[in-house]
PDB file of C-alpha atoms in Angstrom:
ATOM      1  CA  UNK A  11      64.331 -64.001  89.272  1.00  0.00           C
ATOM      2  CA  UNK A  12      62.424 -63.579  85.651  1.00  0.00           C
ATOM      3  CA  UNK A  13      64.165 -60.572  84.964  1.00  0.00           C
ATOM      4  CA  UNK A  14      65.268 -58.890  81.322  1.00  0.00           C
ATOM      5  CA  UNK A  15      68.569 -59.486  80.270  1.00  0.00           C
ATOM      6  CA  UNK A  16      70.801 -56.933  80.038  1.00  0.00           C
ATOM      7  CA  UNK A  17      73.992 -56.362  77.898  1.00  0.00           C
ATOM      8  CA  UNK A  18      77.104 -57.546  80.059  1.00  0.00           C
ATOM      9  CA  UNK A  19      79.695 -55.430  77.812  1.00  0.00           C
ATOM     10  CA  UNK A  20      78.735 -53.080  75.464  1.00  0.00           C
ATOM     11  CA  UNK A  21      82.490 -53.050  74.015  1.00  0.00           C
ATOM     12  CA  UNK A  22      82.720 -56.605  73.700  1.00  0.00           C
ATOM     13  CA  UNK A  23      79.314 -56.373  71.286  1.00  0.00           C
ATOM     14  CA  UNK A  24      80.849 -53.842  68.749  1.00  0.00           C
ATOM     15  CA  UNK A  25      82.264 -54.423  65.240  1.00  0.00           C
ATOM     16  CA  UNK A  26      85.251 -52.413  65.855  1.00  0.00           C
ATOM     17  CA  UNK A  27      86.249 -53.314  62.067  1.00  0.00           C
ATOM     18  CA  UNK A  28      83.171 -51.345  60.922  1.00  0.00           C
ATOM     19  CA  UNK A  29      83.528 -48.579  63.245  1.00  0.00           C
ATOM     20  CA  UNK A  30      87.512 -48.467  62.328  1.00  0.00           C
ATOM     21  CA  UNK A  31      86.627 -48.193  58.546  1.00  0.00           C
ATOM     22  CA  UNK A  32      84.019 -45.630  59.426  1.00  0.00           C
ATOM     23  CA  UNK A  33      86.312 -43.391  60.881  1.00  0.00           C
ATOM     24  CA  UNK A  34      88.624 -43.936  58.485  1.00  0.00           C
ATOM     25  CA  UNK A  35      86.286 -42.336  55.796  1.00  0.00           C
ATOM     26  CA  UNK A  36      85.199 -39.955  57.966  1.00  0.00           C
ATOM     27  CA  UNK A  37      88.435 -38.699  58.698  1.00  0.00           C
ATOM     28  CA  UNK A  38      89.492 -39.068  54.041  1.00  0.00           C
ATOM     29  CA  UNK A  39      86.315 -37.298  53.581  1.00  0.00           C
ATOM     30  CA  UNK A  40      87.504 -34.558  56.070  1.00  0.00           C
ATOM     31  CA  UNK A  41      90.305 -34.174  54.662  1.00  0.00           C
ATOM     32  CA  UNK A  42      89.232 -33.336  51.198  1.00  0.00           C
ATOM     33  CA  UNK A  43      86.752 -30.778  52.544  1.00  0.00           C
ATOM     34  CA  UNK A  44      89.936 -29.213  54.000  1.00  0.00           C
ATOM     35  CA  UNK A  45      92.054 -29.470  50.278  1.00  0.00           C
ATOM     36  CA  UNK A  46      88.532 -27.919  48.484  1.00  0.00           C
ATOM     37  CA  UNK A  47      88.565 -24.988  50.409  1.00  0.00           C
ATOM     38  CA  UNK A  48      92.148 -24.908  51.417  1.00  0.00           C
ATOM     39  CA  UNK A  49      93.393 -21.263  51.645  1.00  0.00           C
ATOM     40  CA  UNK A  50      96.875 -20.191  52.483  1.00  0.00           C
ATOM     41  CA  UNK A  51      95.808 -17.199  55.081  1.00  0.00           C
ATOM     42  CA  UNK A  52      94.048 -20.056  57.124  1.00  0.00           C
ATOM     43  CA  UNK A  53      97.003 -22.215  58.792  1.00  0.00           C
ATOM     44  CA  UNK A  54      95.226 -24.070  60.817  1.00  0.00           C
ATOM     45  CA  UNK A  55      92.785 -27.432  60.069  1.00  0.00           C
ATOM     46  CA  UNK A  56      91.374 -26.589  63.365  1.00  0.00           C
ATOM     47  CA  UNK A  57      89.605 -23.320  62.241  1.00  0.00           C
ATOM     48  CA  UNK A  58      85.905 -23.537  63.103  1.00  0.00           C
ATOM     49  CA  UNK A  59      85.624 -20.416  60.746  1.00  0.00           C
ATOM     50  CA  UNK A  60      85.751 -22.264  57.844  1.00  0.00           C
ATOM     51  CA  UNK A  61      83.772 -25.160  56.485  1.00  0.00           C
ATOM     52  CA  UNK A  62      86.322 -27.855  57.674  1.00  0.00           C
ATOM     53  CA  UNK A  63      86.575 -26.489  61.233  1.00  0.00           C
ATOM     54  CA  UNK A  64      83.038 -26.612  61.286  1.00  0.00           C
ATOM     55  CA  UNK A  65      82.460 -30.323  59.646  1.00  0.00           C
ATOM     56  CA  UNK A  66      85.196 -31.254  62.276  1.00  0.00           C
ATOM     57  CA  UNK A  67      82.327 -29.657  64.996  1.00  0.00           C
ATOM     58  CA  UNK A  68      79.698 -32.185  63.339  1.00  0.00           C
ATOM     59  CA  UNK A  69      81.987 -35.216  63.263  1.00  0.00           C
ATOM     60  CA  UNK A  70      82.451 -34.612  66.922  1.00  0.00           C
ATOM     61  CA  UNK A  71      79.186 -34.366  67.695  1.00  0.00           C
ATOM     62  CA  UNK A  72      77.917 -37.724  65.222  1.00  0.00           C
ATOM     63  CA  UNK A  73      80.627 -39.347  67.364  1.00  0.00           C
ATOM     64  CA  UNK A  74      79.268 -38.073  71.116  1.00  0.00           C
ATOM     65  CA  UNK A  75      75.919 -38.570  69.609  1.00  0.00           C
ATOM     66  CA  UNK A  76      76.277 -42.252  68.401  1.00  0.00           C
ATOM     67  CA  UNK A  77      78.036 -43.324  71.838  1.00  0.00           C
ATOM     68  CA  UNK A  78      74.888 -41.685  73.635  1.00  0.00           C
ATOM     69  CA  UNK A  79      72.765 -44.104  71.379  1.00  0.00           C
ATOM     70  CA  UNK A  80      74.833 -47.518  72.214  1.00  0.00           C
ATOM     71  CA  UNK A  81      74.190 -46.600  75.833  1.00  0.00           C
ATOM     72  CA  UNK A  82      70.250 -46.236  75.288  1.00  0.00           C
ATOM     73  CA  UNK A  83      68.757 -49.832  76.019  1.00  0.00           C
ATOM     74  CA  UNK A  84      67.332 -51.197  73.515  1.00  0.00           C
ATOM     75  CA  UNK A  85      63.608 -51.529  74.426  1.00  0.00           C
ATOM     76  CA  UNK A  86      63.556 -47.548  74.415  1.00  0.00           C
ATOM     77  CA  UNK A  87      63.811 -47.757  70.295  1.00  0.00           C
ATOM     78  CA  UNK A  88      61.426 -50.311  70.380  1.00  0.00           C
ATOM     79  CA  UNK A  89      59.127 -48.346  72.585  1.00  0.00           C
ATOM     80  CA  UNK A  90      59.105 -44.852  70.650  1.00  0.00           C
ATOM     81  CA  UNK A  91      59.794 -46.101  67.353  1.00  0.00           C
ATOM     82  CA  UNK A  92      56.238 -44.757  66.132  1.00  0.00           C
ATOM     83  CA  UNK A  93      56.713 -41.820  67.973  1.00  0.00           C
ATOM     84  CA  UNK A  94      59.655 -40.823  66.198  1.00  0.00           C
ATOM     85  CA  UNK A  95      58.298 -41.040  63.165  1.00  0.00           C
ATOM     86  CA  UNK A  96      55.132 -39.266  64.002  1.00  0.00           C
ATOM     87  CA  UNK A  97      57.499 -36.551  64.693  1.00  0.00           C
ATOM     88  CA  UNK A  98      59.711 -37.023  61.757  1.00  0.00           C
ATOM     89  CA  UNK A  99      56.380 -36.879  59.342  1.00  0.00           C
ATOM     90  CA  UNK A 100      55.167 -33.828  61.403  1.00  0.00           C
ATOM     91  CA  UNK A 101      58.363 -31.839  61.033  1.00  0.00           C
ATOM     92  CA  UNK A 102      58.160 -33.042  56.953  1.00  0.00           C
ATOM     93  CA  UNK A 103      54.751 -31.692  56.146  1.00  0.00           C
ATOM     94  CA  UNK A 104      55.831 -28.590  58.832  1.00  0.00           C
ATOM     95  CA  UNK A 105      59.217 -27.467  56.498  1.00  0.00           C
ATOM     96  CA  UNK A 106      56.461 -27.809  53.558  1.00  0.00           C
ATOM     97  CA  UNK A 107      55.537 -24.397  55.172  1.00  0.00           C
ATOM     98  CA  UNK A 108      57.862 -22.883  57.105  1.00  0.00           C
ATOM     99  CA  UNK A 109      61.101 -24.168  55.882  1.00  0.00           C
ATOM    100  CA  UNK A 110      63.887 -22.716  54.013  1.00  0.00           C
ATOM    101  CA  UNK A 111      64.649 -23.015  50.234  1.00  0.00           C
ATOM    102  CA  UNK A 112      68.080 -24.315  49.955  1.00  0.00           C
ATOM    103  CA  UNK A 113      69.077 -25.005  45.992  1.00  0.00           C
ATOM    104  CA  UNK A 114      65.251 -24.945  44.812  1.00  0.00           C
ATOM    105  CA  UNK A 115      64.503 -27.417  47.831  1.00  0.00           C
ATOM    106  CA  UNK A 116      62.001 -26.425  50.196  1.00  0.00           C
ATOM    107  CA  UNK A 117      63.652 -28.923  52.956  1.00  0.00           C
ATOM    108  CA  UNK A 118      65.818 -27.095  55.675  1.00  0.00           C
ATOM    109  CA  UNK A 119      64.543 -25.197  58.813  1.00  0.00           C
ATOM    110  CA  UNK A 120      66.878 -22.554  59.103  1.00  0.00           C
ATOM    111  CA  UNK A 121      67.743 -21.022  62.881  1.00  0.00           C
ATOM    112  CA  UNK A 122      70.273 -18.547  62.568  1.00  0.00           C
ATOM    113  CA  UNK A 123      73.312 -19.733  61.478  1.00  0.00           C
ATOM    114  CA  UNK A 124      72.112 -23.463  61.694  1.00  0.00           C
ATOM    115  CA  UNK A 125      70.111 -25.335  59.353  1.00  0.00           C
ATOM    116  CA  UNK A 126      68.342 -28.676  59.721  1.00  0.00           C
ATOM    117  CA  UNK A 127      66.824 -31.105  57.664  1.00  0.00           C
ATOM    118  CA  UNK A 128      64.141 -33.464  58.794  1.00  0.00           C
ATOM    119  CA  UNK A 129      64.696 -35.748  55.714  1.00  0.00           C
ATOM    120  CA  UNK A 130      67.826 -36.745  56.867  1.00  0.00           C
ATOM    121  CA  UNK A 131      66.343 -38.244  60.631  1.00  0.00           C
ATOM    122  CA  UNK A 132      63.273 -39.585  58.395  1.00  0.00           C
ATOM    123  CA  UNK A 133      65.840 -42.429  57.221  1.00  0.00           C
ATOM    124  CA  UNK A 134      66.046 -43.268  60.917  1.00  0.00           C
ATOM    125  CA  UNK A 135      62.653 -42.988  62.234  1.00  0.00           C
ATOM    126  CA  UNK A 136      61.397 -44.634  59.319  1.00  0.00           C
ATOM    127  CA  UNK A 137      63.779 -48.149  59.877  1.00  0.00           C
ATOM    128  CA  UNK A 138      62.770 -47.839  63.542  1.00  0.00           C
ATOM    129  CA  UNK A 139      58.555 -47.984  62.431  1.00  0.00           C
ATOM    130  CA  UNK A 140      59.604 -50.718  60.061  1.00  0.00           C
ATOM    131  CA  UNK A 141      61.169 -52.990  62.114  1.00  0.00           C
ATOM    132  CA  UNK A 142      58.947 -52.571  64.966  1.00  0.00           C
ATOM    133  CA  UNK A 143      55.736 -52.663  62.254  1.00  0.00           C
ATOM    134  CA  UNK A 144      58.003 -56.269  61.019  1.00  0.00           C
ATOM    135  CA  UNK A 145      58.494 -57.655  64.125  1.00  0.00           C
ATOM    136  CA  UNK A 146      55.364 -57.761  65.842  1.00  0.00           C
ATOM    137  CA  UNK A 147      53.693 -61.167  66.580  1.00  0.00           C
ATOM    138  CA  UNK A 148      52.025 -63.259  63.661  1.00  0.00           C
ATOM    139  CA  UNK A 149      53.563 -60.688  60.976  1.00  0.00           C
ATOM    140  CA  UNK A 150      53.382 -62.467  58.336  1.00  0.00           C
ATOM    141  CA  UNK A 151      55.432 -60.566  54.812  1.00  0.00           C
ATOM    142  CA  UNK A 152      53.490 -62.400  51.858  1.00  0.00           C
ATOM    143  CA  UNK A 153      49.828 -61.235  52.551  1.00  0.00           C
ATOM    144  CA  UNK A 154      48.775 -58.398  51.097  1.00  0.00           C
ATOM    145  CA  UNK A 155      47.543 -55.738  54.390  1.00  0.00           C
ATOM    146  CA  UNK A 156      51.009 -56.354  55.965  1.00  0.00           C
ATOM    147  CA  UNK A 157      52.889 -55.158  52.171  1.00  0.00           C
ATOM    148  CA  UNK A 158      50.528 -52.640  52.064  1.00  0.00           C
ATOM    149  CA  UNK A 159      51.260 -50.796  55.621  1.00  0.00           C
ATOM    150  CA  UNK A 160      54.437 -51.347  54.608  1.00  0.00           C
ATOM    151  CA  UNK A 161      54.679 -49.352  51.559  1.00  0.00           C
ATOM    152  CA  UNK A 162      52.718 -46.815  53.259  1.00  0.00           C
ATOM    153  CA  UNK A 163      55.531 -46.286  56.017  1.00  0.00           C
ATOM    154  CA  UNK A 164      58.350 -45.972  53.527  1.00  0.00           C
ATOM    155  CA  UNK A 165      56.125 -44.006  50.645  1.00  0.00           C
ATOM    156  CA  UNK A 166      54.687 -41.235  53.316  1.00  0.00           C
ATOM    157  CA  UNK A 167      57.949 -39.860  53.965  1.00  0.00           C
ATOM    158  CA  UNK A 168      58.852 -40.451  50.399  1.00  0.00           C
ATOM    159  CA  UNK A 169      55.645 -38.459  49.286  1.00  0.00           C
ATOM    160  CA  UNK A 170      56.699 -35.381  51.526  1.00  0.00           C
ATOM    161  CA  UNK A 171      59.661 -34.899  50.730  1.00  0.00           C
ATOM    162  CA  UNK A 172      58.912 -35.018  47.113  1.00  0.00           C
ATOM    163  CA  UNK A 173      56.743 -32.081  47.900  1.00  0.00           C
ATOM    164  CA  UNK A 174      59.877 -30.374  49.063  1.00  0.00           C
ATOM    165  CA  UNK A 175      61.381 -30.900  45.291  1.00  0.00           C
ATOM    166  CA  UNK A 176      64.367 -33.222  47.118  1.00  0.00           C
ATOM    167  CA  UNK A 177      64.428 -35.828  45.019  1.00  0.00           C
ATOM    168  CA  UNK A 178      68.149 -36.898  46.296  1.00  0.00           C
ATOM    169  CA  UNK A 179      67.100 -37.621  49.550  1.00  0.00           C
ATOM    170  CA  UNK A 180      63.570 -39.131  48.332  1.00  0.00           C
ATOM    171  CA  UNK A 181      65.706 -42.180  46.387  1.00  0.00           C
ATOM    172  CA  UNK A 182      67.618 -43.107  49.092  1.00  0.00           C
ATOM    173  CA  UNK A 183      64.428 -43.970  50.685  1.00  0.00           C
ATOM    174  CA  UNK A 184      64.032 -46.993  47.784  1.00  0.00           C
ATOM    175  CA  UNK A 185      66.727 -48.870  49.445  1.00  0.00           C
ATOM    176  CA  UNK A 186      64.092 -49.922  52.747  1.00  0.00           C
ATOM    177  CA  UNK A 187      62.065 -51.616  49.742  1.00  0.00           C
ATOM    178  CA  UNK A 188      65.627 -54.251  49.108  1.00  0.00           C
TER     179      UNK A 188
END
C-alpha cells in the first residue's frame, strides 16, 4: 500500500526536557504575578478575581490548546499555512480601525471583558507562510525573487503593526530574518 506515514507515538516524539523547563517558567512566572499583586484579603492563589487566578485560566488554556495542536497532523499546517496568515494580515489592517487603544497602541480588539491581539498569532501564521513559502520545490535562498517574497512575508505584518504604534511586538518580528 503507498500510503502516508503516520506518527506511531506522539509521546515518544516530544522533548519532554523542553516542555519540563517550559512549565517550569510558566509556573516562576506565575508565581511572581501572584507576589506583585499579592493582597492579604485574597487567601487563595486560586482566585480567578484577580490577575493571577485569571493568568492561571490562560495557562490552562495555552496548555489544552497546545495538546490540541500536537494532535493536528501535520499536513493540515502545511495546507492552511497561507490561509492563516491571510487572516492574521486581515485582522491587522481590521484593529487599524476598529480596535482598541491599549497604552497609546491601537492593537487589541476588545469584547467585553476580553481583549485580543492579532499581533501576537501574526508570529505564528507568519513562520507557518515562511516555511511553507521555504520549502516548496526548487526554492532556491540566494536569488534575489525568492529574498524578496521573503521579506515581504515578514515586513507586511511588520508594516501593520507599526501602524498600530506597537513597536514591541513589531521587533520581535526581526528574529524570522536570523
Amino acid at each position: 500500500l503507498n500510503r502516508m506515514p503516520r506518527r506511531n507515538n506522539l509521546w515518544a516524539n516530544i522533548d519532554w526536557l523542553t516542555v519540563f523547563i517550559y512549565l517550569v517558567l510558566v509556573f516562576l512566572g506565575w508565581i511572581n504575578i501572584y507576589s506583585a499583586v499579592f493582597d492579604a484579603e485574597n487567601h487563595s492563589i486560586f482566585d480567578v478575581s484577580q490577575r493571577y487566578g485569571k493568568q492561571l485560566i490562560w495557562i490552562g488554556a495555552a496548555l489544552l490548546i497546545a495538546f490540541v495542536i500536537l494532535l493536528i497532523e501535520t499536513n493540515f499546517y502545511v495546507f492552511f499555512a497561507w490561509f492563516f496568515y491571510g487572516a492574521v494580515i486581515f485582522l491587522l489592517i481590521l484593529v487599524l480601525f476598529f480596535g482598541t487603544e491599549v497604552n497609546y497602541s491601537k492593537s487589541w480588539f476588545a469584547i467585553g471583558g476580553f481583549a485580543l491581539q492579532p499581533a501576537e498569532f501574526g508570529k505564528f501564521a507568519t513562520a507557518l507562510a515562511l516555511a511553507k513559502y521555504m520549502s516548496t520545490f526548487g526554492f532556491k535562498l540566494k536569488r534575489f525573487k525568492p529574498l524578496l517574497t521573503i521579506g515581504v512575508i515578514i515586513f507586511l505584518p511588520v508594516l501593520l503593526i507599526l501602524l498600530q504604534n506597537d513597536m514591541g511586538s513589531a521587533l520581535v518580528y526581526f528574529s524570522f530574518l536570523l
